[in-house]
Each structure stands twice: as C-alpha cells, then as structure tokens.
Amino acid sequence: MISLRAKVVLLVSLMTSGCVWFQTIPAESVGCDPDLVGLWETTEDNERERIDIPSDCVIRDPKDPDSSETLKFRTFELDGVRYAAIEAGGPRKPGMQNRDSVGDWPQDRVMLFRYRIDGTRLSYWSADINAALKIDRDDIVVHTTVEDLDGNPVSADVVRKLEPPYVDDVYLTGSRQALAAVLREHSNALFSELDPKKATVLFRVETEAHP
C-alpha cells in the first residue's frame, strides 16, 4: 500500500522527472497560506485526485485521521512570489556525484514549489533540474546523483557520454541568504518560466464545507 506521503508527493510532483532539493527554506518567516486552505482536486477525469489542506498545512489521511502519518508543508513569500516547501522526510544516499559530493543528503532538505492562485484555480510548478544545474554562484554548491533504474550508481564514463547528462536529483546547498538570492535571480528559469503547459493545476471544490 502506498503511503500518504508518497501519494501526496506523487501528486504534487505530477509530470516531473527528478527533484531539485534545497538545503533549507530560503526565508526567515514561514507559515500556512490561508488562501490554500480547503479542498482541491485535479482535472484529469481518469485520475481525479483530491487534497484537503487544513489551516495548519498538515495533510492527514481522511480515512485514518488519528494516524501519525502526515505530510507537512510550509509556505512563504519572497519579493511577492509565493512558494511552498515540503521536507524530504528521510535521508538520501547519493550514488556517483556529477558536480560535487555532500555525502548523505539530510532528511530536512526541502523541495520547493512556486504557486499562483487565480480565483478557484491553483497552478504550481516544481523546480527544473536542468535550470538548477546551470546555477553558478560562489556561495552555492550544486550536488547531483546519478543512478540506474535499480538504484545502483552509474559510472562517470557513462554519464559523461549523455548529452545532456542524465541527473535524477539535484541538491543545492548554501546559506539561507544565498538560496534566497538564487530564487530572486533565477526563479523564472527554475520554475519553467511559469509555462502553463508545465504547471500542475488544481481547482477548488466549492461545494465542500470546511471548518
């Protein structure tokens, strides 16, 4: 049985391949955006899914509300742009390092999403791996791991022959201030220039009552 965390992460990562992780949330002040509170659903009839977001941004399984298994996210704004952050919830042991080595990736690293609300429509974008690989700052280190389908490290010789190199995850490390600077300078590029075709779209379910 797939876990609650896996279900939600699969939904919020819809149509993406690989993840971009950040060492920490690049903002001093975080919370739970009240505009997100309520019931949302996808638009695909054959795979319609719903997410009920409570006022504390801690998503629980509606079939087992007393379960300790939850998924917590936080929201923040940077220069008027809205972001959501989800913790990994577990360490990652990278395989062959393509750009740099950081050892085990810590469980408190976060995945960021940029989102926009237009009426009853919620659009959000995950960070693009290729854009993350291009970040070149003295105060940011870009870490990657390359693995085969079985999770085994791929040799550097194989990776170098791939154009562009196939990378399944990217991890950006640096201070909170440096990561905030990355968002200020590269947000549009990182989040696919807010291309509507690359957004995951949810619609608010207006008929449901929420506390």
PDB file of C-alpha atoms in Angstrom:
ATOM      1  CA  MET A   1       0.000   0.000   0.000  1.00  0.00           C
ATOM      2  CA  ILE A   2       1.414   3.386  -0.970  1.00  0.00           C
ATOM      3  CA  SER A   3       1.923   5.729   1.981  1.00  0.00           C
ATOM      4  CA  LEU A   4       0.175   9.052   2.498  1.00  0.00           C
ATOM      5  CA  ARG A   5       3.477  10.866   1.963  1.00  0.00           C
ATOM      6  CA  ALA A   6       4.104   9.032  -1.288  1.00  0.00           C
ATOM      7  CA  LYS A   7       0.582   9.754  -2.528  1.00  0.00           C
ATOM      8  CA  VAL A   8       0.862  13.471  -1.869  1.00  0.00           C
ATOM      9  CA  VAL A   9       4.400  13.790  -3.191  1.00  0.00           C
ATOM     10  CA  LEU A  10       3.407  11.905  -6.334  1.00  0.00           C
ATOM     11  CA  LEU A  11       0.509  14.288  -6.804  1.00  0.00           C
ATOM     12  CA  VAL A  12       2.459  17.483  -6.227  1.00  0.00           C
ATOM     13  CA  SER A  13       5.281  16.164  -8.399  1.00  0.00           C
ATOM     14  CA  LEU A  14       2.918  15.255 -11.228  1.00  0.00           C
ATOM     15  CA  MET A  15       4.586  15.180 -14.641  1.00  0.00           C
ATOM     16  CA  THR A  16       8.073  15.880 -13.285  1.00  0.00           C
ATOM     17  CA  SER A  17      11.148  13.715 -13.582  1.00  0.00           C
ATOM     18  CA  GLY A  18      13.523  14.033 -10.677  1.00  0.00           C
ATOM     19  CA  CYS A  19      13.629  16.639  -7.941  1.00  0.00           C
ATOM     20  CA  VAL A  20      15.509  19.768  -7.005  1.00  0.00           C
ATOM     21  CA  TRP A  21      16.232  19.932  -3.277  1.00  0.00           C
ATOM     22  CA  PHE A  22      17.276  22.947  -1.232  1.00  0.00           C
ATOM     23  CA  GLN A  23      19.325  22.750   1.947  1.00  0.00           C
ATOM     24  CA  THR A  24      16.831  24.898   3.838  1.00  0.00           C
ATOM     25  CA  ILE A  25      13.799  27.104   3.312  1.00  0.00           C
ATOM     26  CA  PRO A  26      15.243  30.379   1.975  1.00  0.00           C
ATOM     27  CA  ALA A  27      13.065  32.619   4.155  1.00  0.00           C
ATOM     28  CA  GLU A  28      13.069  33.651   7.797  1.00  0.00           C
ATOM     29  CA  SER A  29       9.285  33.752   8.080  1.00  0.00           C
ATOM     30  CA  VAL A  30       7.171  30.743   7.075  1.00  0.00           C
ATOM     31  CA  GLY A  31       3.567  29.796   7.692  1.00  0.00           C
ATOM     32  CA  CYS A  32       0.495  28.278   6.081  1.00  0.00           C
ATOM     33  CA  ASP A  33      -1.074  30.404   3.373  1.00  0.00           C
ATOM     34  CA  PRO A  34      -4.791  30.732   4.276  1.00  0.00           C
ATOM     35  CA  ASP A  35      -5.602  31.026   0.573  1.00  0.00           C
ATOM     36  CA  LEU A  36      -4.616  27.366   0.196  1.00  0.00           C
ATOM     37  CA  VAL A  37      -6.926  26.073   2.925  1.00  0.00           C
ATOM     38  CA  GLY A  38      -9.748  23.914   1.583  1.00  0.00           C
ATOM     39  CA  LEU A  39     -10.413  21.041  -0.771  1.00  0.00           C
ATOM     40  CA  TRP A  40      -8.696  20.911  -4.162  1.00  0.00           C
ATOM     41  CA  GLU A  41      -8.854  18.380  -6.972  1.00  0.00           C
ATOM     42  CA  THR A  42      -7.067  17.586 -10.192  1.00  0.00           C
ATOM     43  CA  THR A  43      -8.814  17.952 -13.525  1.00  0.00           C
ATOM     44  CA  GLU A  44      -7.969  14.599 -15.127  1.00  0.00           C
ATOM     45  CA  ASP A  45     -11.188  12.554 -15.137  1.00  0.00           C
ATOM     46  CA  ASN A  46      -9.405   9.217 -15.285  1.00  0.00           C
ATOM     47  CA  GLU A  47      -7.050  10.040 -12.409  1.00  0.00           C
ATOM     48  CA  ARG A  48      -9.020  12.555 -10.375  1.00  0.00           C
ATOM     49  CA  GLU A  49      -7.371  13.150  -7.010  1.00  0.00           C
ATOM     50  CA  ARG A  50      -8.265  15.405  -4.101  1.00  0.00           C
ATOM     51  CA  ILE A  51      -6.148  17.121  -1.484  1.00  0.00           C
ATOM     52  CA  ASP A  52      -7.760  18.610   1.617  1.00  0.00           C
ATOM     53  CA  ILE A  53      -5.477  21.320   3.011  1.00  0.00           C
ATOM     54  CA  PRO A  54      -6.191  22.274   6.648  1.00  0.00           C
ATOM     55  CA  SER A  55      -5.303  25.556   8.312  1.00  0.00           C
ATOM     56  CA  ASP A  56      -2.054  24.118   9.733  1.00  0.00           C
ATOM     57  CA  CYS A  57      -0.869  22.780   6.344  1.00  0.00           C
ATOM     58  CA  VAL A  58      -0.525  19.283   7.821  1.00  0.00           C
ATOM     59  CA  ILE A  59      -2.197  16.840   5.450  1.00  0.00           C
ATOM     60  CA  ARG A  60      -3.701  13.740   7.037  1.00  0.00           C
ATOM     61  CA  ASP A  61      -5.308  10.635   5.642  1.00  0.00           C
ATOM     62  CA  PRO A  62      -9.090  11.288   5.775  1.00  0.00           C
ATOM     63  CA  LYS A  63      -9.680   7.542   6.163  1.00  0.00           C
ATOM     64  CA  ASP A  64      -7.397   7.418   9.212  1.00  0.00           C
ATOM     65  CA  PRO A  65      -7.331  10.877  10.841  1.00  0.00           C
ATOM     66  CA  ASP A  66      -5.711   9.545  14.019  1.00  0.00           C
ATOM     67  CA  SER A  67      -2.740   8.102  12.169  1.00  0.00           C
ATOM     68  CA  SER A  68       0.668   9.549  12.952  1.00  0.00           C
ATOM     69  CA  GLU A  69       1.457   9.549   9.235  1.00  0.00           C
ATOM     70  CA  THR A  70       1.122  13.089   7.910  1.00  0.00           C
ATOM     71  CA  LEU A  71       2.692  15.360   5.345  1.00  0.00           C
ATOM     72  CA  LYS A  72       3.562  18.864   6.477  1.00  0.00           C
ATOM     73  CA  PHE A  73       4.436  21.746   4.232  1.00  0.00           C
ATOM     74  CA  ARG A  74       5.143  25.421   4.790  1.00  0.00           C
ATOM     75  CA  THR A  75       4.585  28.468   2.623  1.00  0.00           C
ATOM     76  CA  PHE A  76       6.454  31.738   2.286  1.00  0.00           C
ATOM     77  CA  GLU A  77       6.693  34.775   0.047  1.00  0.00           C
ATOM     78  CA  LEU A  78       9.832  36.259  -1.425  1.00  0.00           C
ATOM     79  CA  ASP A  79       9.507  39.581  -3.240  1.00  0.00           C
ATOM     80  CA  GLY A  80       5.787  38.941  -3.644  1.00  0.00           C
ATOM     81  CA  VAL A  81       6.243  35.461  -5.137  1.00  0.00           C
ATOM     82  CA  ARG A  82       4.563  32.541  -3.367  1.00  0.00           C
ATOM     83  CA  TYR A  83       6.393  29.303  -2.618  1.00  0.00           C
ATOM     84  CA  ALA A  84       5.597  26.073  -0.788  1.00  0.00           C
ATOM     85  CA  ALA A  85       8.231  23.875   0.854  1.00  0.00           C
ATOM     86  CA  ILE A  86       7.973  20.168   1.665  1.00  0.00           C
ATOM     87  CA  GLU A  87      10.590  18.369   3.747  1.00  0.00           C
ATOM     88  CA  ALA A  88      12.070  15.192   2.343  1.00  0.00           C
ATOM     89  CA  GLY A  89      11.264  13.236   5.495  1.00  0.00           C
ATOM     90  CA  GLY A  90      14.197  10.862   5.017  1.00  0.00           C
ATOM     91  CA  PRO A  91      17.905  10.934   4.123  1.00  0.00           C
ATOM     92  CA  ARG A  92      19.159  10.281   0.603  1.00  0.00           C
ATOM     93  CA  LYS A  93      22.327   8.288  -0.043  1.00  0.00           C
ATOM     94  CA  PRO A  94      23.621   9.555  -3.400  1.00  0.00           C
ATOM     95  CA  GLY A  95      25.391   7.394  -5.905  1.00  0.00           C
ATOM     96  CA  MET A  96      28.081   8.765  -8.228  1.00  0.00           C
ATOM     97  CA  GLN A  97      28.441  12.526  -7.829  1.00  0.00           C
ATOM     98  CA  ASN A  98      28.366  14.522 -11.048  1.00  0.00           C
ATOM     99  CA  ARG A  99      29.223  18.003  -9.792  1.00  0.00           C
ATOM    100  CA  ASP A 100      30.159  17.653  -6.130  1.00  0.00           C
ATOM    101  CA  SER A 101      29.827  15.355  -3.122  1.00  0.00           C
ATOM    102  CA  VAL A 102      27.915  16.065   0.079  1.00  0.00           C
ATOM    103  CA  GLY A 103      27.546  12.543   1.461  1.00  0.00           C
ATOM    104  CA  ASP A 104      24.087  11.622   2.695  1.00  0.00           C
ATOM    105  CA  TRP A 105      21.521  14.261   1.837  1.00  0.00           C
ATOM    106  CA  PRO A 106      19.776  15.202   5.130  1.00  0.00           C
ATOM    107  CA  GLN A 107      16.119  14.486   5.767  1.00  0.00           C
ATOM    108  CA  ASP A 108      15.342  18.141   6.500  1.00  0.00           C
ATOM    109  CA  ARG A 109      16.222  19.266   2.969  1.00  0.00           C
ATOM    110  CA  VAL A 110      13.213  20.757   1.196  1.00  0.00           C
ATOM    111  CA  MET A 111      11.585  20.623  -2.197  1.00  0.00           C
ATOM    112  CA  LEU A 112      10.208  23.976  -3.334  1.00  0.00           C
ATOM    113  CA  PHE A 113       7.201  24.729  -5.487  1.00  0.00           C
ATOM    114  CA  ARG A 114       6.205  28.079  -6.893  1.00  0.00           C
ATOM    115  CA  TYR A 115       2.460  28.572  -6.967  1.00  0.00           C
ATOM    116  CA  ARG A 116      -0.180  31.017  -8.087  1.00  0.00           C
ATOM    117  CA  ILE A 117      -3.879  31.242  -7.246  1.00  0.00           C
ATOM    118  CA  ASP A 118      -6.291  32.715  -9.783  1.00  0.00           C
ATOM    119  CA  GLY A 119      -9.796  32.570  -8.376  1.00  0.00           C
ATOM    120  CA  THR A 120     -10.607  28.886  -7.902  1.00  0.00           C
ATOM    121  CA  ARG A 121      -7.569  27.752  -9.900  1.00  0.00           C
ATOM    122  CA  LEU A 122      -4.295  26.758  -8.253  1.00  0.00           C
ATOM    123  CA  SER A 123      -1.261  26.374 -10.508  1.00  0.00           C
ATOM    124  CA  TYR A 124       2.127  25.271  -9.271  1.00  0.00           C
ATOM    125  CA  TRP A 125       5.494  24.411 -10.723  1.00  0.00           C
ATOM    126  CA  SER A 126       8.332  22.258  -9.424  1.00  0.00           C
ATOM    127  CA  ALA A 127      11.910  23.376  -9.978  1.00  0.00           C
ATOM    128  CA  ASP A 128      13.552  22.268 -13.224  1.00  0.00           C
ATOM    129  CA  ILE A 129      16.675  20.127 -12.885  1.00  0.00           C
ATOM    130  CA  ASN A 130      18.405  21.487 -15.988  1.00  0.00           C
ATOM    131  CA  ALA A 131      17.941  25.051 -14.759  1.00  0.00           C
ATOM    132  CA  ALA A 132      19.292  24.095 -11.331  1.00  0.00           C
ATOM    133  CA  LEU A 133      22.389  22.535 -12.894  1.00  0.00           C
ATOM    134  CA  LYS A 134      23.205  25.859 -14.563  1.00  0.00           C
ATOM    135  CA  ILE A 135      23.327  27.814 -11.297  1.00  0.00           C
ATOM    136  CA  ASP A 136      26.848  29.153 -10.905  1.00  0.00           C
ATOM    137  CA  ARG A 137      27.482  31.077  -7.701  1.00  0.00           C
ATOM    138  CA  ASP A 138      30.438  31.042  -5.335  1.00  0.00           C
ATOM    139  CA  ASP A 139      28.103  30.712  -2.338  1.00  0.00           C
ATOM    140  CA  ILE A 140      26.052  27.796  -3.743  1.00  0.00           C
ATOM    141  CA  VAL A 141      27.182  24.201  -4.294  1.00  0.00           C
ATOM    142  CA  VAL A 142      25.248  22.043  -6.760  1.00  0.00           C
ATOM    143  CA  HIS A 143      25.201  18.349  -5.842  1.00  0.00           C
ATOM    144  CA  THR A 144      23.819  15.587  -8.046  1.00  0.00           C
ATOM    145  CA  THR A 145      23.414  11.850  -8.011  1.00  0.00           C
ATOM    146  CA  VAL A 146      23.077   9.564 -10.988  1.00  0.00           C
ATOM    147  CA  GLU A 147      21.631   6.085 -10.577  1.00  0.00           C
ATOM    148  CA  ASP A 148      20.273   3.375 -12.832  1.00  0.00           C
ATOM    149  CA  LEU A 149      16.722   2.057 -12.605  1.00  0.00           C
ATOM    150  CA  ASP A 150      17.763  -0.349  -9.853  1.00  0.00           C
ATOM    151  CA  GLY A 151      19.249   2.425  -7.735  1.00  0.00           C
ATOM    152  CA  ASN A 152      22.835   1.486  -8.442  1.00  0.00           C
ATOM    153  CA  PRO A 153      25.466   4.161  -9.157  1.00  0.00           C
ATOM    154  CA  VAL A 154      26.233   4.763 -12.825  1.00  0.00           C
ATOM    155  CA  SER A 155      29.883   5.180 -13.730  1.00  0.00           C
ATOM    156  CA  ALA A 156      31.194   8.625 -14.567  1.00  0.00           C
ATOM    157  CA  ASP A 157      32.244   7.392 -18.022  1.00  0.00           C
ATOM    158  CA  VAL A 158      28.638   6.551 -18.860  1.00  0.00           C
ATOM    159  CA  VAL A 159      27.286   9.833 -17.530  1.00  0.00           C
ATOM    160  CA  ARG A 160      29.750  11.940 -19.495  1.00  0.00           C
ATOM    161  CA  LYS A 161      28.552  10.369 -22.754  1.00  0.00           C
ATOM    162  CA  LEU A 162      24.998  11.544 -22.132  1.00  0.00           C
ATOM    163  CA  GLU A 163      24.087  14.918 -23.618  1.00  0.00           C
ATOM    164  CA  PRO A 164      22.757  16.479 -21.520  1.00  0.00           C
ATOM    165  CA  PRO A 165      23.918  14.307 -18.604  1.00  0.00           C
ATOM    166  CA  TYR A 166      21.019  12.436 -17.090  1.00  0.00           C
ATOM    167  CA  VAL A 167      20.543  13.502 -13.467  1.00  0.00           C
ATOM    168  CA  ASP A 168      17.685  12.238 -11.344  1.00  0.00           C
ATOM    169  CA  ASP A 169      18.072  14.641  -8.399  1.00  0.00           C
ATOM    170  CA  VAL A 170      19.842  17.921  -7.664  1.00  0.00           C
ATOM    171  CA  TYR A 171      20.653  19.282  -4.209  1.00  0.00           C
ATOM    172  CA  LEU A 172      21.552  22.960  -3.704  1.00  0.00           C
ATOM    173  CA  THR A 173      23.464  23.838  -0.561  1.00  0.00           C
ATOM    174  CA  GLY A 174      24.303  27.250   0.803  1.00  0.00           C
ATOM    175  CA  SER A 175      23.200  29.741   3.412  1.00  0.00           C
ATOM    176  CA  ARG A 176      19.588  30.840   3.701  1.00  0.00           C
ATOM    177  CA  GLN A 177      20.577  34.192   2.231  1.00  0.00           C
ATOM    178  CA  ALA A 178      22.393  32.589  -0.711  1.00  0.00           C
ATOM    179  CA  LEU A 179      19.444  30.331  -1.519  1.00  0.00           C
ATOM    180  CA  ALA A 180      17.116  33.335  -1.347  1.00  0.00           C
ATOM    181  CA  ALA A 181      19.384  35.103  -3.826  1.00  0.00           C
ATOM    182  CA  VAL A 182      19.083  32.103  -6.147  1.00  0.00           C
ATOM    183  CA  LEU A 183      15.306  32.453  -6.108  1.00  0.00           C
ATOM    184  CA  ARG A 184      15.475  36.197  -6.679  1.00  0.00           C
ATOM    185  CA  GLU A 185      17.826  35.805  -9.637  1.00  0.00           C
ATOM    186  CA  HIS A 186      16.653  32.545 -11.186  1.00  0.00           C
ATOM    187  CA  SER A 187      13.065  31.933 -10.096  1.00  0.00           C
ATOM    188  CA  ASN A 188      11.522  32.212 -13.545  1.00  0.00           C
ATOM    189  CA  ALA A 189      14.126  29.945 -15.104  1.00  0.00           C
ATOM    190  CA  LEU A 190      13.956  27.461 -12.230  1.00  0.00           C
ATOM    191  CA  PHE A 191      10.182  27.225 -12.446  1.00  0.00           C
ATOM    192  CA  SER A 192       9.848  26.798 -16.212  1.00  0.00           C
ATOM    193  CA  GLU A 193       9.110  30.472 -16.912  1.00  0.00           C
ATOM    194  CA  LEU A 194       5.671  29.735 -15.399  1.00  0.00           C
ATOM    195  CA  ASP A 195       4.730  27.937 -18.598  1.00  0.00           C
ATOM    196  CA  PRO A 196       1.046  26.929 -18.204  1.00  0.00           C
ATOM    197  CA  LYS A 197       1.756  23.669 -20.023  1.00  0.00           C
ATOM    198  CA  LYS A 198       4.265  22.684 -17.340  1.00  0.00           C
ATOM    199  CA  ALA A 199       2.071  23.574 -14.367  1.00  0.00           C
ATOM    200  CA  THR A 200       0.095  21.177 -12.253  1.00  0.00           C
ATOM    201  CA  VAL A 201      -3.398  22.617 -11.930  1.00  0.00           C
ATOM    202  CA  LEU A 202      -5.911  22.037  -9.156  1.00  0.00           C
ATOM    203  CA  PHE A 203      -9.382  23.501  -8.805  1.00  0.00           C
ATOM    204  CA  ARG A 204     -11.077  24.387  -5.556  1.00  0.00           C
ATOM    205  CA  VAL A 205     -14.072  22.258  -4.674  1.00  0.00           C
ATOM    206  CA  GLU A 206     -16.599  24.893  -3.636  1.00  0.00           C
ATOM    207  CA  THR A 207     -19.364  22.510  -2.578  1.00  0.00           C
ATOM    208  CA  GLU A 208     -17.473  21.084   0.403  1.00  0.00           C
ATOM    209  CA  ALA A 209     -17.735  22.621   3.841  1.00  0.00           C
ATOM    210  CA  HIS A 210     -14.544  23.213   5.808  1.00  0.00           C
ATOM    211  CA  PRO A 211     -14.061  24.223   9.416  1.00  0.00           C
TER     212      PRO A 211
END
